[in-house]
């Protein structure tokens, strides 16, 4: 029964209904009230952490008011909604973002100053919400920001991990992983203990006939775990829309606590069962672009998909519409294949629980789902063993087999006698054990499949999903090139640049229509403007230099060229190419005469990123970077001409300091391997130039900003296969400059060379799969060009300004609108009050 207050009593409610602070005085009132009552502190023991909490709570009050209104309005108007299912949401900090979106940051700054605090100190107390690994998780977070800003009725669904991505510590040059318990002092989540779903696992399926003689299936569970909803408000920028991110937490089902054990005196074992249930949402798997096939991961996936679908279906059923209208009311986007079980679960609900016929149910399923692919790397494509799935989700496996049967029958009809085709496209891989190919379910069960940049979308159509293009025709496949939210990645990360742009363009409209940046080009030749532009970069470099000093103890000269590569450590992203290039630079400088050295452009090579804990090669790369840093940074003969820095524990809040401070950043993956990349966009939007391969979104960035404004190098995607083939069959020739680098490493210049054996032998002896040697020469030559062009600062500034002016295309708002139009078919909800 819905609780509702009778009309005559509502007056009292309205009179006392919560109101938002609108002035500095009211902010201070709310702040002090929260310090004194919510936190039970006072002016005598209010430290910076408490000041953060007080500020966050004051802003949270505002968000809640708008959040409630938004949800009421969305329920009332009952138009089609989007549900973004993602196992990762890499949110970063929320307070600064909330202040800027709500538009009261200046008020808070002044208020906090009155009360004895600096706003920056309060903001930096917040722990990052790091419920993601890298680009895929951050894209989900950018989606949430953009969907709210554009007033789409949209929810995110994810898992409330107790531990997000691990904290990285560097000990003697090695990465160590420390658990990241992030939930203390988190004011942004609201437990909804009344919104719970019981989720089944294991058990068996029984067949029975209903009263009409129809064969039905019932899944008797072996174990039940409860999903509890935790809601997080997502404010849009300068709009009242505040959307919802619902994260599920697992706990023992109320009926599940084993009272028999308890009564038998086995209290400890009963509590242990409770803890087992809680492990489902305990930890984020720390792999990026890699799947490990662990049972607990599959449990996480089903737990989250089943809870989310139950919630979505429950909401739909409240409206008493016919099932056929489901796809007109609900769009569900699958962020990679991780939520693919949602397809199977919806089919199960429709046929087993709601009693629909298979075909009708399947039409609804296809109409509802869209699937985004983020990688072509084979090791990242999810497969689950059939026996594992049989045990954990017996009914789902049956449905998967049925989906496959009907699908293969239709393929057989169109391509008779093509057995190879059938085995290639089958959902089941006939290996030992048999495997369920999740991407195949995702393609077969969705009406649209998209890649995340043009090259990547072409590659999926011509390589991994080629057969499906033949079967379904090209229309099921589409491209939506990734983007980034300019609110966090320009306005929040680089307030000075944002303010300068606003001054020139006459306001902040560019933050919601990034194409307006193009007007900046008219100021390219304006000397004063250029000075201000370069002063801002200089200040941002100083800010990063301070961070580097704090974190590593190394002092770097902020007048050097800052060369940055920050992203997950992965062989395909080729941080090894970068560090080998650094060693080459070091050797070159060492060989120079004092006269020659005068012409060297001083450089700081900055790295950051986490390696998956079980990824040995990636960890060796980190160790090599730190080993090179230890030698180069202490070499007085080199001084400021070269410094090497590894920033530990790279995360969203550090990215906000790093991106605005680069002169050049590196996006140097083997061509054809990086689906899009999004940090490339962040760096360019902040006035940095980039060096990169013809890969992912680098190609479209080049098209937008012009090839004179980017440093491209290396082999093309179309040549990669040939080169790899030649490495094995035509003999492998190591690049001579790279050979010299290897000889230096082997001589022990950077410590015990055996630590780097596998890195070197993967190139020298095992086929150089990532083409480091093939690209080395052009990489070095291109860096020489970077040095040369950096010396002409006026030209460099012109490139920087022009590039920013042409980055409008990469706004997440363009991305969101494209999904809304071409995949979801949803409209924004006009919120004019
Ligand atoms: N991506 O972060 C991940 N994790 C994966 O497991 C697979 C792909 C990344 O997704 C980003 C967002 O689409 C892409 O920009 C990036 O190229 C890709 O590696």
PDB file of C-alpha atoms in Angstrom, residues 115-381:
ATOM      1  CA  UNK A 115      33.841  30.089   9.251  1.00  0.00           C
ATOM      2  CA  UNK A 116      37.614  29.680   9.080  1.00  0.00           C
ATOM      3  CA  UNK A 117      38.186  27.244   6.196  1.00  0.00           C
ATOM      4  CA  UNK A 118      39.611  27.238   2.706  1.00  0.00           C
ATOM      5  CA  UNK A 119      37.232  25.581   0.263  1.00  0.00           C
ATOM      6  CA  UNK A 120      40.089  23.712  -1.485  1.00  0.00           C
ATOM      7  CA  UNK A 121      41.099  22.093   1.801  1.00  0.00           C
ATOM      8  CA  UNK A 122      37.557  20.896   2.377  1.00  0.00           C
ATOM      9  CA  UNK A 123      37.173  19.560  -1.171  1.00  0.00           C
ATOM     10  CA  UNK A 124      40.393  17.536  -1.032  1.00  0.00           C
ATOM     11  CA  UNK A 125      39.291  15.692   2.105  1.00  0.00           C
ATOM     12  CA  UNK A 126      36.881  13.649   0.039  1.00  0.00           C
ATOM     13  CA  UNK A 127      37.796  10.087  -0.823  1.00  0.00           C
ATOM     14  CA  UNK A 128      37.398   9.214  -4.524  1.00  0.00           C
ATOM     15  CA  UNK A 129      34.499   6.912  -5.322  1.00  0.00           C
ATOM     16  CA  UNK A 130      36.619   4.557  -7.418  1.00  0.00           C
ATOM     17  CA  UNK A 131      34.148   1.870  -8.441  1.00  0.00           C
ATOM     18  CA  UNK A 132      35.868   1.237 -11.743  1.00  0.00           C
ATOM     19  CA  UNK A 133      39.121   0.316 -13.424  1.00  0.00           C
ATOM     20  CA  UNK A 134      39.663   2.808 -16.209  1.00  0.00           C
ATOM     21  CA  UNK A 135      38.054   4.189 -19.351  1.00  0.00           C
ATOM     22  CA  UNK A 136      34.967   2.002 -19.340  1.00  0.00           C
ATOM     23  CA  UNK A 137      34.056   2.967 -15.783  1.00  0.00           C
ATOM     24  CA  UNK A 138      34.817   6.629 -16.313  1.00  0.00           C
ATOM     25  CA  UNK A 139      32.676   6.660 -19.467  1.00  0.00           C
ATOM     26  CA  UNK A 140      29.744   5.430 -17.357  1.00  0.00           C
ATOM     27  CA  UNK A 141      30.322   8.296 -14.932  1.00  0.00           C
ATOM     28  CA  UNK A 142      30.452  10.836 -17.787  1.00  0.00           C
ATOM     29  CA  UNK A 143      27.182   9.373 -19.084  1.00  0.00           C
ATOM     30  CA  UNK A 144      25.463   9.992 -15.765  1.00  0.00           C
ATOM     31  CA  UNK A 145      26.608  13.611 -15.696  1.00  0.00           C
ATOM     32  CA  UNK A 146      25.499  14.212 -19.244  1.00  0.00           C
ATOM     33  CA  UNK A 147      22.144  12.424 -19.024  1.00  0.00           C
ATOM     34  CA  UNK A 148      21.225  14.533 -16.002  1.00  0.00           C
ATOM     35  CA  UNK A 149      22.467  17.737 -17.625  1.00  0.00           C
ATOM     36  CA  UNK A 150      20.374  17.053 -20.724  1.00  0.00           C
ATOM     37  CA  UNK A 151      17.328  16.162 -18.573  1.00  0.00           C
ATOM     38  CA  UNK A 152      16.994  12.588 -19.742  1.00  0.00           C
ATOM     39  CA  UNK A 153      14.952  10.399 -17.421  1.00  0.00           C
ATOM     40  CA  UNK A 154      17.810   8.015 -16.803  1.00  0.00           C
ATOM     41  CA  UNK A 155      19.053   5.756 -14.057  1.00  0.00           C
ATOM     42  CA  UNK A 156      22.366   4.057 -13.579  1.00  0.00           C
ATOM     43  CA  UNK A 157      22.463   0.581 -12.051  1.00  0.00           C
ATOM     44  CA  UNK A 158      25.622  -0.857 -10.542  1.00  0.00           C
ATOM     45  CA  UNK A 159      27.130  -2.661  -7.571  1.00  0.00           C
ATOM     46  CA  UNK A 160      27.964  -1.037  -4.266  1.00  0.00           C
ATOM     47  CA  UNK A 161      31.435  -2.483  -3.789  1.00  0.00           C
ATOM     48  CA  UNK A 162      32.732  -2.245  -0.279  1.00  0.00           C
ATOM     49  CA  UNK A 163      36.208  -2.072  -1.806  1.00  0.00           C
ATOM     50  CA  UNK A 164      36.711  -0.115  -5.017  1.00  0.00           C
ATOM     51  CA  UNK A 165      39.826  -0.348  -7.154  1.00  0.00           C
ATOM     52  CA  UNK A 166      42.835  -0.981  -4.868  1.00  0.00           C
ATOM     53  CA  UNK A 167      45.086   1.796  -3.713  1.00  0.00           C
ATOM     54  CA  UNK A 168      48.471   1.530  -5.400  1.00  0.00           C
ATOM     55  CA  UNK A 169      51.603   1.970  -3.319  1.00  0.00           C
ATOM     56  CA  UNK A 170      55.061   1.898  -4.800  1.00  0.00           C
ATOM     57  CA  UNK A 171      57.513   0.087  -2.539  1.00  0.00           C
ATOM     58  CA  UNK A 172      61.113  -0.135  -3.755  1.00  0.00           C
ATOM     59  CA  UNK A 173      59.868   0.483  -7.262  1.00  0.00           C
ATOM     60  CA  UNK A 174      57.222  -2.268  -7.183  1.00  0.00           C
ATOM     61  CA  UNK A 175      53.468  -1.897  -7.175  1.00  0.00           C
ATOM     62  CA  UNK A 176      51.760  -3.068  -4.001  1.00  0.00           C
ATOM     63  CA  UNK A 177      47.992  -3.247  -3.693  1.00  0.00           C
ATOM     64  CA  UNK A 178      46.215  -1.987  -0.602  1.00  0.00           C
ATOM     65  CA  UNK A 179      42.451  -2.470  -0.181  1.00  0.00           C
ATOM     66  CA  UNK A 180      40.488   0.728  -0.645  1.00  0.00           C
ATOM     67  CA  UNK A 181      37.745   0.908   1.949  1.00  0.00           C
ATOM     68  CA  UNK A 182      36.017   4.018   0.742  1.00  0.00           C
ATOM     69  CA  UNK A 183      32.673   4.054   2.519  1.00  0.00           C
ATOM     70  CA  UNK A 184      33.612   5.856   5.747  1.00  0.00           C
ATOM     71  CA  UNK A 185      32.344   9.433   5.715  1.00  0.00           C
ATOM     72  CA  UNK A 186      30.476   8.973   2.451  1.00  0.00           C
ATOM     73  CA  UNK A 187      27.496  11.308   2.635  1.00  0.00           C
ATOM     74  CA  UNK A 188      26.396  10.725  -0.940  1.00  0.00           C
ATOM     75  CA  UNK A 189      24.617   7.394  -0.621  1.00  0.00           C
ATOM     76  CA  UNK A 190      21.185   6.653   0.794  1.00  0.00           C
ATOM     77  CA  UNK A 191      20.501   3.116   1.942  1.00  0.00           C
ATOM     78  CA  UNK A 192      16.995   2.062   0.984  1.00  0.00           C
ATOM     79  CA  UNK A 193      16.427  -0.748   3.432  1.00  0.00           C
ATOM     80  CA  UNK A 194      12.863  -0.979   2.172  1.00  0.00           C
ATOM     81  CA  UNK A 195      13.958  -1.643  -1.413  1.00  0.00           C
ATOM     82  CA  UNK A 196      15.257  -5.185  -1.458  1.00  0.00           C
ATOM     83  CA  UNK A 197      15.176  -8.062  -3.892  1.00  0.00           C
ATOM     84  CA  UNK A 198      15.800 -11.719  -3.135  1.00  0.00           C
ATOM     85  CA  UNK A 199      18.188 -13.186  -5.690  1.00  0.00           C
ATOM     86  CA  UNK A 200      18.408 -16.935  -6.307  1.00  0.00           C
ATOM     87  CA  UNK A 201      21.424 -19.021  -7.190  1.00  0.00           C
ATOM     88  CA  UNK A 202      22.088 -22.721  -7.832  1.00  0.00           C
ATOM     89  CA  UNK A 203      19.235 -25.203  -7.329  1.00  0.00           C
ATOM     90  CA  UNK A 204      17.383 -26.982 -10.120  1.00  0.00           C
ATOM     91  CA  UNK A 205      14.631 -26.576 -12.691  1.00  0.00           C
ATOM     92  CA  UNK A 206      11.339 -28.484 -12.642  1.00  0.00           C
ATOM     93  CA  UNK A 207       8.981 -28.830 -15.554  1.00  0.00           C
ATOM     94  CA  UNK A 208       5.227 -28.795 -15.031  1.00  0.00           C
ATOM     95  CA  UNK A 209       2.053 -28.285 -17.042  1.00  0.00           C
ATOM     96  CA  UNK A 210      -0.250 -25.395 -16.273  1.00  0.00           C
ATOM     97  CA  UNK A 211      -4.036 -25.663 -16.307  1.00  0.00           C
ATOM     98  CA  UNK A 212      -4.030 -25.286 -20.116  1.00  0.00           C
ATOM     99  CA  UNK A 213      -1.522 -28.021 -20.591  1.00  0.00           C
ATOM    100  CA  UNK A 214       1.300 -25.659 -21.462  1.00  0.00           C
ATOM    101  CA  UNK A 215       4.767 -26.818 -20.440  1.00  0.00           C
ATOM    102  CA  UNK A 216       6.253 -24.460 -17.887  1.00  0.00           C
ATOM    103  CA  UNK A 217       9.514 -24.228 -15.969  1.00  0.00           C
ATOM    104  CA  UNK A 218      10.106 -23.375 -12.404  1.00  0.00           C
ATOM    105  CA  UNK A 219      13.510 -22.668 -10.912  1.00  0.00           C
ATOM    106  CA  UNK A 220      13.848 -23.963  -7.359  1.00  0.00           C
ATOM    107  CA  UNK A 221      16.735 -22.122  -5.821  1.00  0.00           C
ATOM    108  CA  UNK A 222      19.513 -23.562  -3.745  1.00  0.00           C
ATOM    109  CA  UNK A 223      20.601 -20.279  -2.192  1.00  0.00           C
ATOM    110  CA  UNK A 224      19.053 -16.869  -1.797  1.00  0.00           C
ATOM    111  CA  UNK A 225      20.891 -13.609  -1.267  1.00  0.00           C
ATOM    112  CA  UNK A 226      19.275 -10.271  -0.638  1.00  0.00           C
ATOM    113  CA  UNK A 227      20.029  -7.191  -2.746  1.00  0.00           C
ATOM    114  CA  UNK A 228      19.611  -3.886  -0.895  1.00  0.00           C
ATOM    115  CA  UNK A 229      19.404  -0.642  -2.868  1.00  0.00           C
ATOM    116  CA  UNK A 230      21.728   2.284  -2.147  1.00  0.00           C
ATOM    117  CA  UNK A 231      20.858   5.430  -4.062  1.00  0.00           C
ATOM    118  CA  UNK A 232      23.226   8.190  -5.117  1.00  0.00           C
ATOM    119  CA  UNK A 233      21.918  11.520  -6.428  1.00  0.00           C
ATOM    120  CA  UNK A 234      23.364  12.650  -9.770  1.00  0.00           C
ATOM    121  CA  UNK A 235      22.975  16.384 -10.309  1.00  0.00           C
ATOM    122  CA  UNK A 236      22.956  17.835 -13.804  1.00  0.00           C
ATOM    123  CA  UNK A 237      24.762  21.057 -14.609  1.00  0.00           C
ATOM    124  CA  UNK A 238      22.569  24.135 -14.210  1.00  0.00           C
ATOM    125  CA  UNK A 239      19.351  22.158 -14.339  1.00  0.00           C
ATOM    126  CA  UNK A 240      17.018  20.971 -11.658  1.00  0.00           C
ATOM    127  CA  UNK A 241      17.181  17.434 -12.950  1.00  0.00           C
ATOM    128  CA  UNK A 242      18.846  15.192 -10.380  1.00  0.00           C
ATOM    129  CA  UNK A 243      18.923  11.592 -11.540  1.00  0.00           C
ATOM    130  CA  UNK A 244      19.517   8.418  -9.605  1.00  0.00           C
ATOM    131  CA  UNK A 245      22.357   5.940  -9.510  1.00  0.00           C
ATOM    132  CA  UNK A 246      21.175   2.773  -7.792  1.00  0.00           C
ATOM    133  CA  UNK A 247      23.900   0.518  -6.428  1.00  0.00           C
ATOM    134  CA  UNK A 248      23.060  -2.910  -5.030  1.00  0.00           C
ATOM    135  CA  UNK A 249      24.638  -4.291  -1.912  1.00  0.00           C
ATOM    136  CA  UNK A 250      24.411  -7.963  -0.975  1.00  0.00           C
ATOM    137  CA  UNK A 251      23.453  -9.352   2.375  1.00  0.00           C
ATOM    138  CA  UNK A 252      22.043 -12.584   3.724  1.00  0.00           C
ATOM    139  CA  UNK A 253      18.415 -12.923   2.889  1.00  0.00           C
ATOM    140  CA  UNK A 254      16.211 -12.429   5.949  1.00  0.00           C
ATOM    141  CA  UNK A 255      14.793 -15.906   5.562  1.00  0.00           C
ATOM    142  CA  UNK A 256      18.249 -17.251   4.997  1.00  0.00           C
ATOM    143  CA  UNK A 257      19.853 -16.788   8.387  1.00  0.00           C
ATOM    144  CA  UNK A 258      19.986 -20.375   9.439  1.00  0.00           C
ATOM    145  CA  UNK A 259      17.994 -20.526  12.649  1.00  0.00           C
ATOM    146  CA  UNK A 260      18.409 -24.237  12.831  1.00  0.00           C
ATOM    147  CA  UNK A 261      22.139 -23.845  13.034  1.00  0.00           C
ATOM    148  CA  UNK A 262      21.557 -20.983  15.389  1.00  0.00           C
ATOM    149  CA  UNK A 263      19.333 -23.014  17.688  1.00  0.00           C
ATOM    150  CA  UNK A 264      21.728 -25.928  17.543  1.00  0.00           C
ATOM    151  CA  UNK A 265      24.266 -23.594  19.060  1.00  0.00           C
ATOM    152  CA  UNK A 266      26.172 -23.186  15.814  1.00  0.00           C
ATOM    153  CA  UNK A 267      25.970 -19.419  15.917  1.00  0.00           C
ATOM    154  CA  UNK A 268      29.378 -18.894  14.358  1.00  0.00           C
ATOM    155  CA  UNK A 269      28.593 -20.909  11.288  1.00  0.00           C
ATOM    156  CA  UNK A 270      25.285 -19.092  10.866  1.00  0.00           C
ATOM    157  CA  UNK A 271      27.138 -15.783  10.946  1.00  0.00           C
ATOM    158  CA  UNK A 272      29.704 -17.160   8.482  1.00  0.00           C
ATOM    159  CA  UNK A 273      26.889 -17.840   6.005  1.00  0.00           C
ATOM    160  CA  UNK A 274      25.835 -14.247   6.440  1.00  0.00           C
ATOM    161  CA  UNK A 275      29.328 -13.112   5.550  1.00  0.00           C
ATOM    162  CA  UNK A 276      29.398 -15.343   2.479  1.00  0.00           C
ATOM    163  CA  UNK A 277      26.355 -13.515   1.157  1.00  0.00           C
ATOM    164  CA  UNK A 278      28.059 -10.199   1.755  1.00  0.00           C
ATOM    165  CA  UNK A 279      31.115 -11.155  -0.304  1.00  0.00           C
ATOM    166  CA  UNK A 280      29.124 -10.843  -3.529  1.00  0.00           C
ATOM    167  CA  UNK A 281      29.335  -7.074  -3.504  1.00  0.00           C
ATOM    168  CA  UNK A 282      32.546  -6.917  -1.492  1.00  0.00           C
ATOM    169  CA  UNK A 283      35.118  -6.133  -4.138  1.00  0.00           C
ATOM    170  CA  UNK A 284      35.553  -4.725  -7.642  1.00  0.00           C
ATOM    171  CA  UNK A 285      37.557  -7.044  -9.878  1.00  0.00           C
ATOM    172  CA  UNK A 286      40.715  -5.074 -10.669  1.00  0.00           C
ATOM    173  CA  UNK A 287      41.165  -6.198 -14.283  1.00  0.00           C
ATOM    174  CA  UNK A 288      41.015  -3.849 -17.213  1.00  0.00           C
ATOM    175  CA  UNK A 289      40.606  -5.371 -20.672  1.00  0.00           C
ATOM    176  CA  UNK A 290      40.915  -8.865 -19.189  1.00  0.00           C
ATOM    177  CA  UNK A 291      38.432 -11.504 -18.008  1.00  0.00           C
ATOM    178  CA  UNK A 292      39.392 -14.216 -15.569  1.00  0.00           C
ATOM    179  CA  UNK A 293      36.266 -16.421 -15.422  1.00  0.00           C
ATOM    180  CA  UNK A 294      35.924 -16.498 -11.618  1.00  0.00           C
ATOM    181  CA  UNK A 295      32.654 -17.848 -10.220  1.00  0.00           C
ATOM    182  CA  UNK A 296      32.240 -14.943  -7.805  1.00  0.00           C
ATOM    183  CA  UNK A 297      32.407 -12.533 -10.730  1.00  0.00           C
ATOM    184  CA  UNK A 298      29.563 -14.394 -12.468  1.00  0.00           C
ATOM    185  CA  UNK A 299      27.630 -14.245  -9.216  1.00  0.00           C
ATOM    186  CA  UNK A 300      28.174 -10.499  -9.084  1.00  0.00           C
ATOM    187  CA  UNK A 301      26.918 -10.157 -12.628  1.00  0.00           C
ATOM    188  CA  UNK A 302      23.757 -12.124 -12.090  1.00  0.00           C
ATOM    189  CA  UNK A 303      23.060 -10.583  -8.685  1.00  0.00           C
ATOM    190  CA  UNK A 304      23.217  -7.072 -10.123  1.00  0.00           C
ATOM    191  CA  UNK A 305      21.340  -7.860 -13.361  1.00  0.00           C
ATOM    192  CA  UNK A 306      18.547  -9.713 -11.572  1.00  0.00           C
ATOM    193  CA  UNK A 307      18.086  -7.020  -8.920  1.00  0.00           C
ATOM    194  CA  UNK A 308      18.077  -4.241 -11.524  1.00  0.00           C
ATOM    195  CA  UNK A 309      15.622  -6.019 -13.797  1.00  0.00           C
ATOM    196  CA  UNK A 310      13.301  -6.828 -10.931  1.00  0.00           C
ATOM    197  CA  UNK A 311      13.321  -3.131 -10.093  1.00  0.00           C
ATOM    198  CA  UNK A 312      12.735  -2.032 -13.690  1.00  0.00           C
ATOM    199  CA  UNK A 313       9.942  -4.552 -14.242  1.00  0.00           C
ATOM    200  CA  UNK A 314       8.308  -3.612 -10.934  1.00  0.00           C
ATOM    201  CA  UNK A 315       8.298   0.044 -11.990  1.00  0.00           C
ATOM    202  CA  UNK A 316       6.834  -0.836 -15.393  1.00  0.00           C
ATOM    203  CA  UNK A 317       4.122  -3.033 -13.912  1.00  0.00           C
ATOM    204  CA  UNK A 318       2.889  -0.196 -11.708  1.00  0.00           C
ATOM    205  CA  UNK A 319       1.708   1.564 -14.873  1.00  0.00           C
ATOM    206  CA  UNK A 320      -0.568  -1.354 -15.890  1.00  0.00           C
ATOM    207  CA  UNK A 321       0.533  -1.253 -19.498  1.00  0.00           C
ATOM    208  CA  UNK A 322       0.535  -4.197 -21.869  1.00  0.00           C
ATOM    209  CA  UNK A 323       3.838  -6.070 -22.050  1.00  0.00           C
ATOM    210  CA  UNK A 324       4.163  -5.195 -25.698  1.00  0.00           C
ATOM    211  CA  UNK A 325       4.701  -1.591 -24.601  1.00  0.00           C
ATOM    212  CA  UNK A 326       7.750  -2.479 -22.525  1.00  0.00           C
ATOM    213  CA  UNK A 327      10.300  -1.396 -25.175  1.00  0.00           C
ATOM    214  CA  UNK A 328       8.381   1.884 -25.583  1.00  0.00           C
ATOM    215  CA  UNK A 329       8.891   2.586 -21.902  1.00  0.00           C
ATOM    216  CA  UNK A 330      12.256   1.053 -21.165  1.00  0.00           C
ATOM    217  CA  UNK A 331      15.656   1.246 -22.847  1.00  0.00           C
ATOM    218  CA  UNK A 332      18.464  -0.719 -21.250  1.00  0.00           C
ATOM    219  CA  UNK A 333      22.047  -0.076 -22.308  1.00  0.00           C
ATOM    220  CA  UNK A 334      24.635  -2.766 -21.609  1.00  0.00           C
ATOM    221  CA  UNK A 335      28.041  -1.302 -20.821  1.00  0.00           C
ATOM    222  CA  UNK A 336      30.140  -4.078 -22.351  1.00  0.00           C
ATOM    223  CA  UNK A 337      29.086  -7.724 -21.996  1.00  0.00           C
ATOM    224  CA  UNK A 338      29.231  -7.676 -18.175  1.00  0.00           C
ATOM    225  CA  UNK A 339      25.432  -7.232 -17.916  1.00  0.00           C
ATOM    226  CA  UNK A 340      24.556  -9.671 -20.706  1.00  0.00           C
ATOM    227  CA  UNK A 341      22.685 -11.916 -18.283  1.00  0.00           C
ATOM    228  CA  UNK A 342      20.060  -9.163 -18.108  1.00  0.00           C
ATOM    229  CA  UNK A 343      18.963 -10.270 -21.580  1.00  0.00           C
ATOM    230  CA  UNK A 344      18.467 -13.834 -20.409  1.00  0.00           C
ATOM    231  CA  UNK A 345      16.874 -12.733 -17.154  1.00  0.00           C
ATOM    232  CA  UNK A 346      14.275 -10.565 -18.907  1.00  0.00           C
ATOM    233  CA  UNK A 347      13.390 -13.461 -21.199  1.00  0.00           C
ATOM    234  CA  UNK A 348      13.083 -15.707 -18.126  1.00  0.00           C
ATOM    235  CA  UNK A 349      10.823 -13.257 -16.299  1.00  0.00           C
ATOM    236  CA  UNK A 350       8.608 -12.849 -19.353  1.00  0.00           C
ATOM    237  CA  UNK A 351       8.160 -16.547 -20.129  1.00  0.00           C
ATOM    238  CA  UNK A 352       8.494 -18.260 -16.738  1.00  0.00           C
ATOM    239  CA  UNK A 353       6.981 -15.685 -14.437  1.00  0.00           C
ATOM    240  CA  UNK A 354       4.680 -13.603 -16.608  1.00  0.00           C
ATOM    241  CA  UNK A 355       3.604 -16.447 -18.886  1.00  0.00           C
ATOM    242  CA  UNK A 356       4.310 -14.813 -22.274  1.00  0.00           C
ATOM    243  CA  UNK A 357       4.984 -16.908 -25.348  1.00  0.00           C
ATOM    244  CA  UNK A 358       8.642 -17.229 -26.344  1.00  0.00           C
ATOM    245  CA  UNK A 359       8.434 -15.184 -29.564  1.00  0.00           C
ATOM    246  CA  UNK A 360       6.509 -12.322 -28.045  1.00  0.00           C
ATOM    247  CA  UNK A 361       8.899 -12.200 -25.111  1.00  0.00           C
ATOM    248  CA  UNK A 362      11.946 -12.274 -27.369  1.00  0.00           C
ATOM    249  CA  UNK A 363      10.639  -9.380 -29.469  1.00  0.00           C
ATOM    250  CA  UNK A 364      10.316  -7.350 -26.274  1.00  0.00           C
ATOM    251  CA  UNK A 365      13.826  -8.273 -25.179  1.00  0.00           C
ATOM    252  CA  UNK A 366      15.418  -7.240 -28.467  1.00  0.00           C
ATOM    253  CA  UNK A 367      13.451  -4.002 -28.511  1.00  0.00           C
ATOM    254  CA  UNK A 368      14.720  -3.165 -25.041  1.00  0.00           C
ATOM    255  CA  UNK A 369      18.466  -3.774 -25.132  1.00  0.00           C
ATOM    256  CA  UNK A 370      21.419  -2.034 -26.712  1.00  0.00           C
ATOM    257  CA  UNK A 371      24.982  -3.302 -26.335  1.00  0.00           C
ATOM    258  CA  UNK A 372      28.182  -1.267 -26.346  1.00  0.00           C
ATOM    259  CA  UNK A 373      31.406  -3.062 -27.204  1.00  0.00           C
ATOM    260  CA  UNK A 374      34.600  -1.522 -25.782  1.00  0.00           C
ATOM    261  CA  UNK A 375      37.359  -3.789 -26.981  1.00  0.00           C
ATOM    262  CA  UNK A 376      38.507  -6.215 -29.655  1.00  0.00           C
ATOM    263  CA  UNK A 377      41.235  -7.738 -27.483  1.00  0.00           C
ATOM    264  CA  UNK A 378      40.535 -11.484 -27.393  1.00  0.00           C
ATOM    265  CA  UNK A 379      41.565 -11.845 -23.740  1.00  0.00           C
ATOM    266  CA  UNK A 380      38.884  -9.340 -22.767  1.00  0.00           C
ATOM    267  CA  UNK A 381      35.952 -11.056 -24.494  1.00  0.00           C
TER     268      UNK A 381
END
